[in-house]
Tab-separated table of C-alpha atoms in Angstrom:
chain	number	residue	atom	x	y	z
A	1	MET	CA	294.499	66.658	-25.970
A	2	THR	CA	292.952	69.392	-28.458
A	3	GLU	CA	296.078	71.847	-29.191
A	4	VAL	CA	294.159	75.325	-28.249
A	5	SER	CA	295.564	78.738	-30.103
A	6	PRO	CA	294.970	81.720	-29.143
A	7	GLY	CA	293.168	82.634	-32.627
A	8	GLN	CA	290.570	79.993	-32.010
A	9	PHE	CA	289.012	82.469	-29.069
A	10	LEU	CA	290.044	85.763	-30.217
A	11	GLN	CA	289.746	85.808	-34.320
A	12	GLY	CA	287.161	84.787	-36.515
A	13	PRO	CA	283.486	85.756	-36.748
A	14	CYS	CA	281.248	85.620	-33.918
A	15	PRO	CA	277.608	85.418	-35.404
A	16	SER	CA	275.016	87.098	-33.149
A	17	LEU	CA	271.231	87.516	-32.969
A	18	ALA	CA	269.306	90.296	-31.038
A	19	LEU	CA	267.453	89.378	-28.133
A	20	SER	CA	264.024	90.632	-29.933
A	21	GLU	CA	264.807	87.864	-32.817
A	22	LEU	CA	264.682	85.340	-29.484
A	23	PRO	CA	261.904	83.094	-29.656
A	24	PHE	CA	260.944	82.802	-25.611
A	25	LEU	CA	258.049	80.163	-25.628
A	26	SER	CA	260.324	77.574	-27.913
A	27	PRO	CA	263.976	78.781	-27.898
A	28	PRO	CA	266.529	76.469	-29.432
A	29	PRO	CA	269.399	75.072	-27.091
A	30	LEU	CA	270.399	78.308	-24.959
A	31	PHE	CA	273.374	78.207	-23.049
A	32	ASP	CA	274.252	80.434	-20.043
A	33	VAL	CA	278.784	80.544	-20.110
A	34	ARG	CA	278.636	83.127	-16.822
A	35	THR	CA	279.730	80.865	-13.541
A	36	ALA	CA	277.100	78.854	-11.859
A	37	GLU	CA	276.655	81.304	-8.751
A	38	GLU	CA	275.758	83.951	-11.717
A	39	TYR	CA	273.417	81.575	-13.449
A	40	THR	CA	271.831	80.400	-10.029
A	41	GLN	CA	270.740	84.073	-9.128
A	42	GLY	CA	269.211	84.475	-12.758
A	43	HIS	CA	269.239	83.350	-15.869
A	44	ILE	CA	267.070	82.956	-19.107
A	45	PRO	CA	264.082	80.267	-18.442
A	46	GLY	CA	264.924	76.935	-20.467
A	47	ALA	CA	269.046	77.977	-20.738
A	48	LEU	CA	271.614	75.209	-19.516
A	49	ASN	CA	274.755	76.310	-17.645
A	50	GLN	CA	278.096	75.638	-19.386
A	51	PRO	CA	280.426	78.121	-17.297
A	52	LEU	CA	283.569	79.100	-18.934
A	53	PHE	CA	284.948	79.977	-15.743
A	54	ASP	CA	284.552	79.621	-11.943
A	55	HIS	CA	284.067	82.438	-9.501
A	56	PHE	CA	287.767	82.160	-8.391
A	57	GLU	CA	288.862	82.544	-12.026
A	58	ARG	CA	286.101	85.198	-13.081
A	59	SER	CA	287.171	87.245	-10.308
A	60	THR	CA	290.931	86.926	-10.871
A	61	ILE	CA	290.342	87.595	-14.798
A	62	GLY	CA	288.299	91.161	-13.579
A	63	THR	CA	291.268	92.388	-11.153
A	64	LEU	CA	293.464	92.087	-13.844
A	65	TYR	CA	291.230	93.912	-16.362
A	66	LYS	CA	290.784	96.766	-13.901
A	67	GLN	CA	294.061	96.663	-12.239
A	68	VAL	CA	296.801	95.557	-14.693
A	69	SER	CA	295.353	95.807	-18.503
A	70	PRO	CA	292.965	93.923	-20.515
A	71	GLU	CA	295.596	91.890	-22.454
A	72	SER	CA	296.746	90.612	-19.114
A	73	ALA	CA	292.851	89.335	-18.123
A	74	MET	CA	292.531	87.982	-21.925
A	75	ALA	CA	295.641	86.336	-21.088
A	76	ALA	CA	294.770	84.700	-17.635
A	77	GLY	CA	291.663	83.311	-19.166
A	78	LEU	CA	293.132	81.557	-21.738
A	79	ARG	CA	295.813	79.891	-19.738
A	80	TYR	CA	292.494	79.055	-17.271
A	81	VAL	CA	290.482	77.487	-20.402
A	82	GLU	CA	293.208	75.984	-22.267
A	83	PRO	CA	293.704	72.875	-20.697
A	84	ARG	CA	290.328	72.184	-20.641
A	85	VAL	CA	289.047	73.104	-23.834
A	86	GLN	CA	288.406	69.715	-24.585
A	87	GLN	CA	286.096	68.984	-22.057
A	88	LEU	CA	284.569	72.206	-22.858
A	89	VAL	CA	284.007	71.275	-26.591
A	90	GLU	CA	282.839	67.911	-25.442
A	91	SER	CA	280.206	69.161	-23.157
A	92	PHE	CA	278.407	70.508	-25.713
A	93	GLN	CA	278.513	67.452	-27.879
A	94	PRO	CA	274.910	66.410	-27.505
A	95	TRP	CA	273.861	69.617	-29.688
A	96	GLN	CA	275.949	69.423	-32.286
A	97	LYS	CA	273.516	69.126	-35.129
A	98	GLN	CA	271.433	71.869	-33.550
A	99	PRO	CA	271.895	75.719	-33.792
A	100	LEU	CA	273.285	76.992	-30.735
A	101	ILE	CA	272.710	80.099	-28.794
A	102	VAL	CA	275.096	81.426	-25.846
A	103	TYR	CA	275.211	84.503	-23.962
A	104	CYS	CA	276.953	85.674	-20.920
A	105	ALA	CA	276.623	88.578	-18.475
A	106	ARG	CA	276.656	91.687	-20.976
A	107	GLY	CA	277.488	89.837	-24.612
A	108	GLY	CA	281.273	90.039	-24.170
A	109	MET	CA	283.855	87.828	-24.519
A	110	ARG	CA	282.935	85.123	-22.608
A	111	SER	CA	280.160	84.018	-25.206
A	112	VAL	CA	282.198	85.683	-27.869
A	113	SER	CA	285.128	83.146	-27.254
A	114	VAL	CA	282.694	80.267	-26.770
A	115	VAL	CA	280.409	81.048	-30.199
A	116	ARG	CA	283.984	81.346	-32.032
A	117	LEU	CA	285.068	78.042	-30.336
A	118	LEU	CA	282.098	75.953	-30.977
A	119	ASN	CA	282.043	77.143	-34.469
A	120	SER	CA	285.652	76.285	-35.289
A	121	LYS	CA	284.863	72.614	-34.586
A	122	GLY	CA	281.833	72.188	-36.793
A	123	PHE	CA	279.114	73.842	-34.480
A	124	THR	CA	276.513	76.413	-35.343
A	125	ALA	CA	276.462	78.832	-32.580
A	126	GLN	CA	275.776	82.438	-32.208
A	127	GLN	CA	276.121	85.078	-29.571
A	128	LEU	CA	272.933	86.788	-27.985
A	129	ARG	CA	273.876	89.950	-28.279
A	130	GLY	CA	273.823	92.062	-24.614
A	131	GLY	CA	273.564	89.043	-22.900
A	132	TYR	CA	271.766	88.499	-19.571
A	133	LYS	CA	272.064	92.277	-18.899
A	134	HIS	CA	270.299	93.150	-21.588
A	135	TYR	CA	267.672	90.441	-21.466
A	136	ARG	CA	266.947	91.351	-17.552
A	137	GLN	CA	266.449	94.751	-18.697
A	138	HIS	CA	263.799	93.316	-21.444
A	139	VAL	CA	261.911	91.633	-18.588
A	140	LEU	CA	261.783	94.218	-16.209
A	141	GLN	CA	260.695	97.032	-19.104
A	142	ALA	CA	257.919	94.109	-20.236
A	143	LEU	CA	256.471	93.943	-16.410
A	144	GLU	CA	256.755	96.889	-15.665
A	145	GLN	CA	253.897	97.932	-18.582
A	146	TRP	CA	251.795	94.649	-17.737
A	147	SER	CA	248.407	95.498	-16.247
A	148	PRO	CA	246.234	92.578	-17.575
A	149	SER	CA	242.645	92.047	-17.209
A	150	LEU	CA	242.299	89.593	-14.039
A	151	ILE	CA	239.653	87.220	-12.536
A	152	VAL	CA	241.344	86.915	-9.010
A	153	LEU	CA	240.943	83.483	-6.646
A	154	HIS	CA	240.015	84.234	-3.370
A	155	GLY	CA	239.211	81.994	-0.267
A	156	PRO	CA	240.322	80.758	3.240
A	157	THR	CA	243.272	78.067	3.207
A	158	GLY	CA	242.737	74.673	1.773
A	159	VAL	CA	239.596	75.911	-0.273
A	160	GLY	CA	241.381	74.871	-3.309
A	161	LYS	CA	242.264	77.782	-5.240
A	162	THR	CA	245.283	76.126	-6.790
A	163	LEU	CA	243.607	73.388	-7.477
A	164	LEU	CA	241.161	74.974	-9.573
A	165	LEU	CA	243.789	77.226	-11.269
A	166	LYS	CA	245.192	74.209	-12.671
A	167	GLN	CA	242.004	73.112	-14.185
A	168	LEU	CA	241.032	76.451	-15.517
A	169	PRO	CA	241.833	78.043	-18.876
A	170	ASP	CA	244.149	81.100	-18.926
A	171	HIS	CA	245.477	81.304	-15.542
A	172	LEU	CA	248.746	82.307	-14.217
A	173	ASP	CA	250.022	80.137	-10.879
A	174	LEU	CA	252.153	82.961	-8.832
A	175	GLU	CA	253.000	80.385	-6.135
A	176	ASP	CA	254.483	77.984	-8.582
A	177	LEU	CA	257.032	80.778	-10.595
A	178	ALA	CA	257.575	81.207	-7.032
A	179	GLN	CA	257.894	77.531	-5.663
A	180	HIS	CA	256.383	79.068	-2.847
A	181	ARG	CA	252.886	78.698	-1.307
A	182	SER	CA	252.367	82.238	0.404
A	183	SER	CA	252.110	80.840	3.594
A	184	LEU	CA	254.288	80.166	7.203
A	185	PHE	CA	254.641	76.675	5.982
A	186	GLY	CA	254.666	77.465	2.033
A	187	GLY	CA	258.543	76.561	1.585
A	188	ILE	CA	258.225	72.571	2.776
A	189	HIS	CA	258.689	70.462	-0.166
A	190	ARG	CA	259.915	73.272	-2.263
A	191	HIS	CA	263.186	75.672	-3.444
A	192	PRO	CA	261.611	78.893	-3.401
A	193	ARG	CA	263.485	81.040	-6.430
A	194	THR	CA	265.481	84.341	-6.610
A	195	GLN	CA	263.504	87.659	-6.989
A	196	ARG	CA	265.491	87.199	-10.823
A	197	GLN	CA	264.967	83.592	-11.177
A	198	PHE	CA	260.904	84.536	-10.223
A	199	GLU	CA	260.650	87.687	-12.601
A	200	GLY	CA	262.268	85.874	-15.848
A	201	LEU	CA	259.477	82.971	-15.524
A	202	LEU	CA	256.872	85.582	-14.856
A	203	HIS	CA	257.948	87.398	-18.212
A	204	GLN	CA	257.994	83.651	-19.922
A	205	ALA	CA	254.568	83.068	-18.539
A	206	LYS	CA	253.215	86.611	-19.536
A	207	LEU	CA	253.981	85.693	-23.206
A	208	ALA	CA	251.566	82.901	-23.321
A	209	LEU	CA	248.536	84.779	-21.452
A	210	PRO	CA	246.058	86.134	-23.745
A	211	THR	CA	245.997	89.916	-24.237
A	212	ASP	CA	242.411	90.216	-24.969
A	213	ARG	CA	240.420	88.468	-21.747
A	214	SER	CA	240.566	88.243	-18.328
A	215	PHE	CA	242.639	85.327	-17.178
A	216	PHE	CA	242.926	83.687	-13.762
A	217	ILE	CA	244.966	84.206	-10.720
A	218	GLU	CA	244.981	83.245	-6.949
A	219	GLY	CA	244.860	86.181	-4.376
A	220	GLU	CA	247.839	87.144	-2.885
A	221	SER	CA	249.417	89.489	-1.116
A	222	ARG	CA	252.718	91.980	-2.310
A	223	LYS	CA	255.247	88.972	-1.368
A	224	VAL	CA	254.959	84.984	-2.369
A	225	GLY	CA	257.569	83.822	0.289
A	226	PRO	CA	260.810	85.443	-0.473
A	227	VAL	CA	259.752	87.248	-3.791
A	228	PHE	CA	257.501	90.277	-5.255
A	229	ILE	CA	255.114	90.447	-7.169
A	230	PRO	CA	255.920	93.991	-9.447
A	231	THR	CA	253.870	96.668	-8.823
A	232	PRO	CA	251.822	96.932	-12.169
A	233	LEU	CA	250.559	93.353	-11.480
A	234	ALA	CA	249.855	93.872	-7.908
A	235	LYS	CA	247.972	96.718	-8.782
A	236	ALA	CA	246.076	94.834	-11.763
A	237	MET	CA	245.331	92.510	-8.771
A	238	GLN	CA	243.667	95.073	-6.760
A	239	LYS	CA	241.300	95.793	-9.617
A	240	GLY	CA	240.560	92.523	-10.725
A	241	GLN	CA	236.730	91.066	-10.539
A	242	LYS	CA	237.403	89.002	-7.177
A	243	VAL	CA	235.885	85.669	-6.754
A	244	LEU	CA	235.281	84.212	-3.235
A	245	LEU	CA	235.451	80.522	-2.631
A	246	HIS	CA	233.730	78.342	0.308
A	247	ALA	CA	234.327	75.068	1.333
A	248	SER	CA	233.758	73.127	4.405
A	249	LEU	CA	236.559	72.373	7.102
A	250	GLU	CA	236.470	68.778	6.590
A	251	THR	CA	237.469	69.532	2.820
A	252	ARG	CA	240.061	72.081	3.556
A	253	ILE	CA	241.445	70.048	6.098
A	254	ASP	CA	241.922	67.032	3.203
A	255	ARG	CA	243.265	69.505	0.954
A	256	THR	CA	245.428	71.076	2.944
A	257	LEU	CA	246.869	67.230	4.252
A	258	ALA	CA	247.425	66.062	0.541
A	259	ASP	CA	249.269	69.836	-0.199
A	260	TYR	CA	251.556	69.320	2.470
A	261	LEU	CA	252.980	65.879	2.960
A	262	VAL	CA	254.746	65.444	6.424
A	263	GLU	CA	256.214	61.892	5.889
A	264	ASP	CA	259.739	61.930	6.945
A	265	GLU	CA	262.224	63.201	9.848
A	266	ALA	CA	263.575	66.461	7.731
A	267	THR	CA	259.809	67.108	7.011
A	268	VAL	CA	259.050	66.718	10.990
A	269	ALA	CA	261.921	68.800	12.314
A	270	GLU	CA	260.835	71.918	9.536
A	271	VAL	CA	257.285	71.660	10.658
A	272	ASP	CA	258.421	71.816	14.388
A	273	GLN	CA	260.838	74.758	13.518
A	274	ILE	CA	257.771	76.877	12.144
A	275	LEU	CA	255.423	75.756	15.030
A	276	GLN	CA	257.870	77.218	17.777
A	277	SER	CA	257.747	80.793	15.522
A	278	LEU	CA	254.240	80.638	16.590
A	279	ARG	CA	254.567	80.992	20.290
A	280	MET	CA	253.661	84.668	20.022
A	281	ALA	CA	250.573	84.165	18.085
A	282	LEU	CA	249.085	81.348	19.866
A	283	GLY	CA	250.738	81.454	23.010
A	284	ARG	CA	253.298	78.761	24.237
A	285	GLN	CA	250.753	75.924	25.668
A	286	LEU	CA	248.584	75.670	22.415
A	287	VAL	CA	252.244	75.552	20.245
A	288	ASP	CA	253.066	72.741	23.088
A	289	HIS	CA	249.912	70.997	21.972
A	290	LEU	CA	250.186	71.484	18.429
A	291	ARG	CA	254.537	69.957	18.312
A	292	ASP	CA	252.574	66.807	20.505
A	293	CYS	CA	249.922	66.534	17.558
A	294	LEU	CA	252.810	66.531	15.453
A	295	ARG	CA	255.329	63.857	17.147
A	296	GLN	CA	252.438	62.157	17.705
A	297	ASN	CA	251.322	61.830	13.962
A	298	ARG	CA	247.681	63.810	14.889
A	299	LEU	CA	248.120	65.533	11.561
A	300	ARG	CA	244.484	65.877	10.745
A	301	GLU	CA	244.231	68.047	14.468
A	302	LEU	CA	246.811	69.616	13.761
A	303	VAL	CA	245.398	71.370	10.777
A	304	ALA	CA	242.304	71.793	11.893
A	305	ILE	CA	243.690	74.095	15.266
A	306	LEU	CA	245.980	75.795	12.619
A	307	LEU	CA	243.031	76.889	9.792
A	308	ASN	CA	240.509	77.280	12.849
A	309	ASP	CA	242.540	79.447	15.436
A	310	TYR	CA	245.899	80.662	12.603
A	311	TYR	CA	244.807	81.300	8.808
A	312	ASP	CA	240.836	81.858	9.282
A	313	PRO	CA	241.039	84.985	11.680
A	314	ARG	CA	243.755	86.486	9.686
A	315	TYR	CA	242.164	85.601	6.683
A	316	TYR	CA	238.334	86.711	7.605
A	317	ASN	CA	240.112	89.898	8.927
A	318	SER	CA	241.441	90.853	5.961
A	319	MET	CA	238.904	89.927	3.575
A	320	LYS	CA	236.617	92.543	4.853
A	321	ASN	CA	238.666	95.173	2.657
A	322	TYR	CA	237.462	93.533	-0.647
A	323	HIS	CA	234.575	93.808	-2.562
A	324	TYR	CA	233.492	90.343	-4.093
A	325	ALA	CA	231.832	90.023	-7.731
A	326	ALA	CA	230.757	86.323	-7.243
A	327	GLU	CA	230.651	83.712	-4.500
A	328	PHE	CA	231.413	79.858	-5.493
A	329	SER	CA	230.892	76.802	-3.473
A	330	ALA	CA	234.552	74.695	-3.968
A	331	GLU	CA	233.046	71.262	-2.408
A	332	ASN	CA	233.163	70.164	-6.020
A	333	LEU	CA	236.074	71.252	-7.638
A	334	ASP	CA	234.705	69.960	-11.725
A	335	GLN	CA	231.429	72.307	-10.820
A	336	THR	CA	233.421	75.216	-9.635
A	337	VAL	CA	235.580	74.870	-12.643
A	338	ASP	CA	232.357	75.110	-14.731
A	339	ASP	CA	231.185	78.202	-12.324
A	340	LEU	CA	234.295	80.250	-12.836
A	341	ARG	CA	234.007	80.024	-16.320
A	342	LYS	CA	231.097	81.207	-17.166
A	343	PHE	CA	231.561	83.916	-14.685
A	344	ARG	CA	234.627	84.413	-17.020
A	345	ASP	CA	232.390	84.594	-20.177
A	346	ASP	CA	229.697	86.668	-18.157
A	347	VAL	CA	232.273	89.347	-17.449
A	348	ALA	CA	233.815	89.608	-20.927
A	349	ALA	CA	229.965	89.611	-22.238
A	350	ALA	CA	229.341	92.570	-20.274
A	351	SER	CA	232.257	94.508	-20.783
A	352	GLY	CA	231.719	94.382	-24.407
């Protein structure tokens, strides 16, 4: 095992770069050396987690720092890392020939230590100054100032809004970023993201979107599953050019079934649990019928009832609050894409 001296962690230069120098859309290998728990709550998109300490170790070091001394905390950190330094270095080995960027919570000793260690082993590593905290402040500030020009797609469940977004140029798919379809069943087959993850990915998407013309977005409530849309973007959606999409019930059933595959026991159990939560809204008798449809794999009937009796009444009640600049059929998605492209061109021409 490689011998570790305190000097490898505590001495020597620590090259660094500012957040403004980080190419967000095509960053070099980026490493988050915070604990797995910190990383899971939120990280810079694209960063890989290579934790220097686990949660218990970090907590212990923090307690020593506050209650004993910084020196005691540093000594404890070295004791934790020393037995596994070889493993730590080897975990970075696939990127040895590339410039690396390392960050921790605030640009403190965790990232400084790893950068110094890696550079002493022949790597080319830099610390991201300010760490995740500075990045997080930057993201919140950028999103707080973002009020883009939008074309907002509206329509009942299953009409194909998400399918259309994927075929349209210059679009923002909030449900994809949130990993939630923004409906009662929206978390099925998904791993919904935390608010911090969502905002980081939203900031990343923002950088790739045009600033000189409108882009497409799906109409959403203020929440997409467990996460909230930033207030300025939500207001921009309210002000945007709203387009209402139509499709037949049969088409909407087909698209809903394709989107929500119910093929395994775990998914059936999850859907059944959600159906039971609808007793207050739909009544026990209808919910029991829906559960029978689920158990007997009569999924088309299940979806038809949910659309007719649950989703559509709520949607058509809410749509009264909006004025729509245009309405299009979404039966043929290719044709609808052409219609929406032309609509955007017309909006741009009208605005000068």
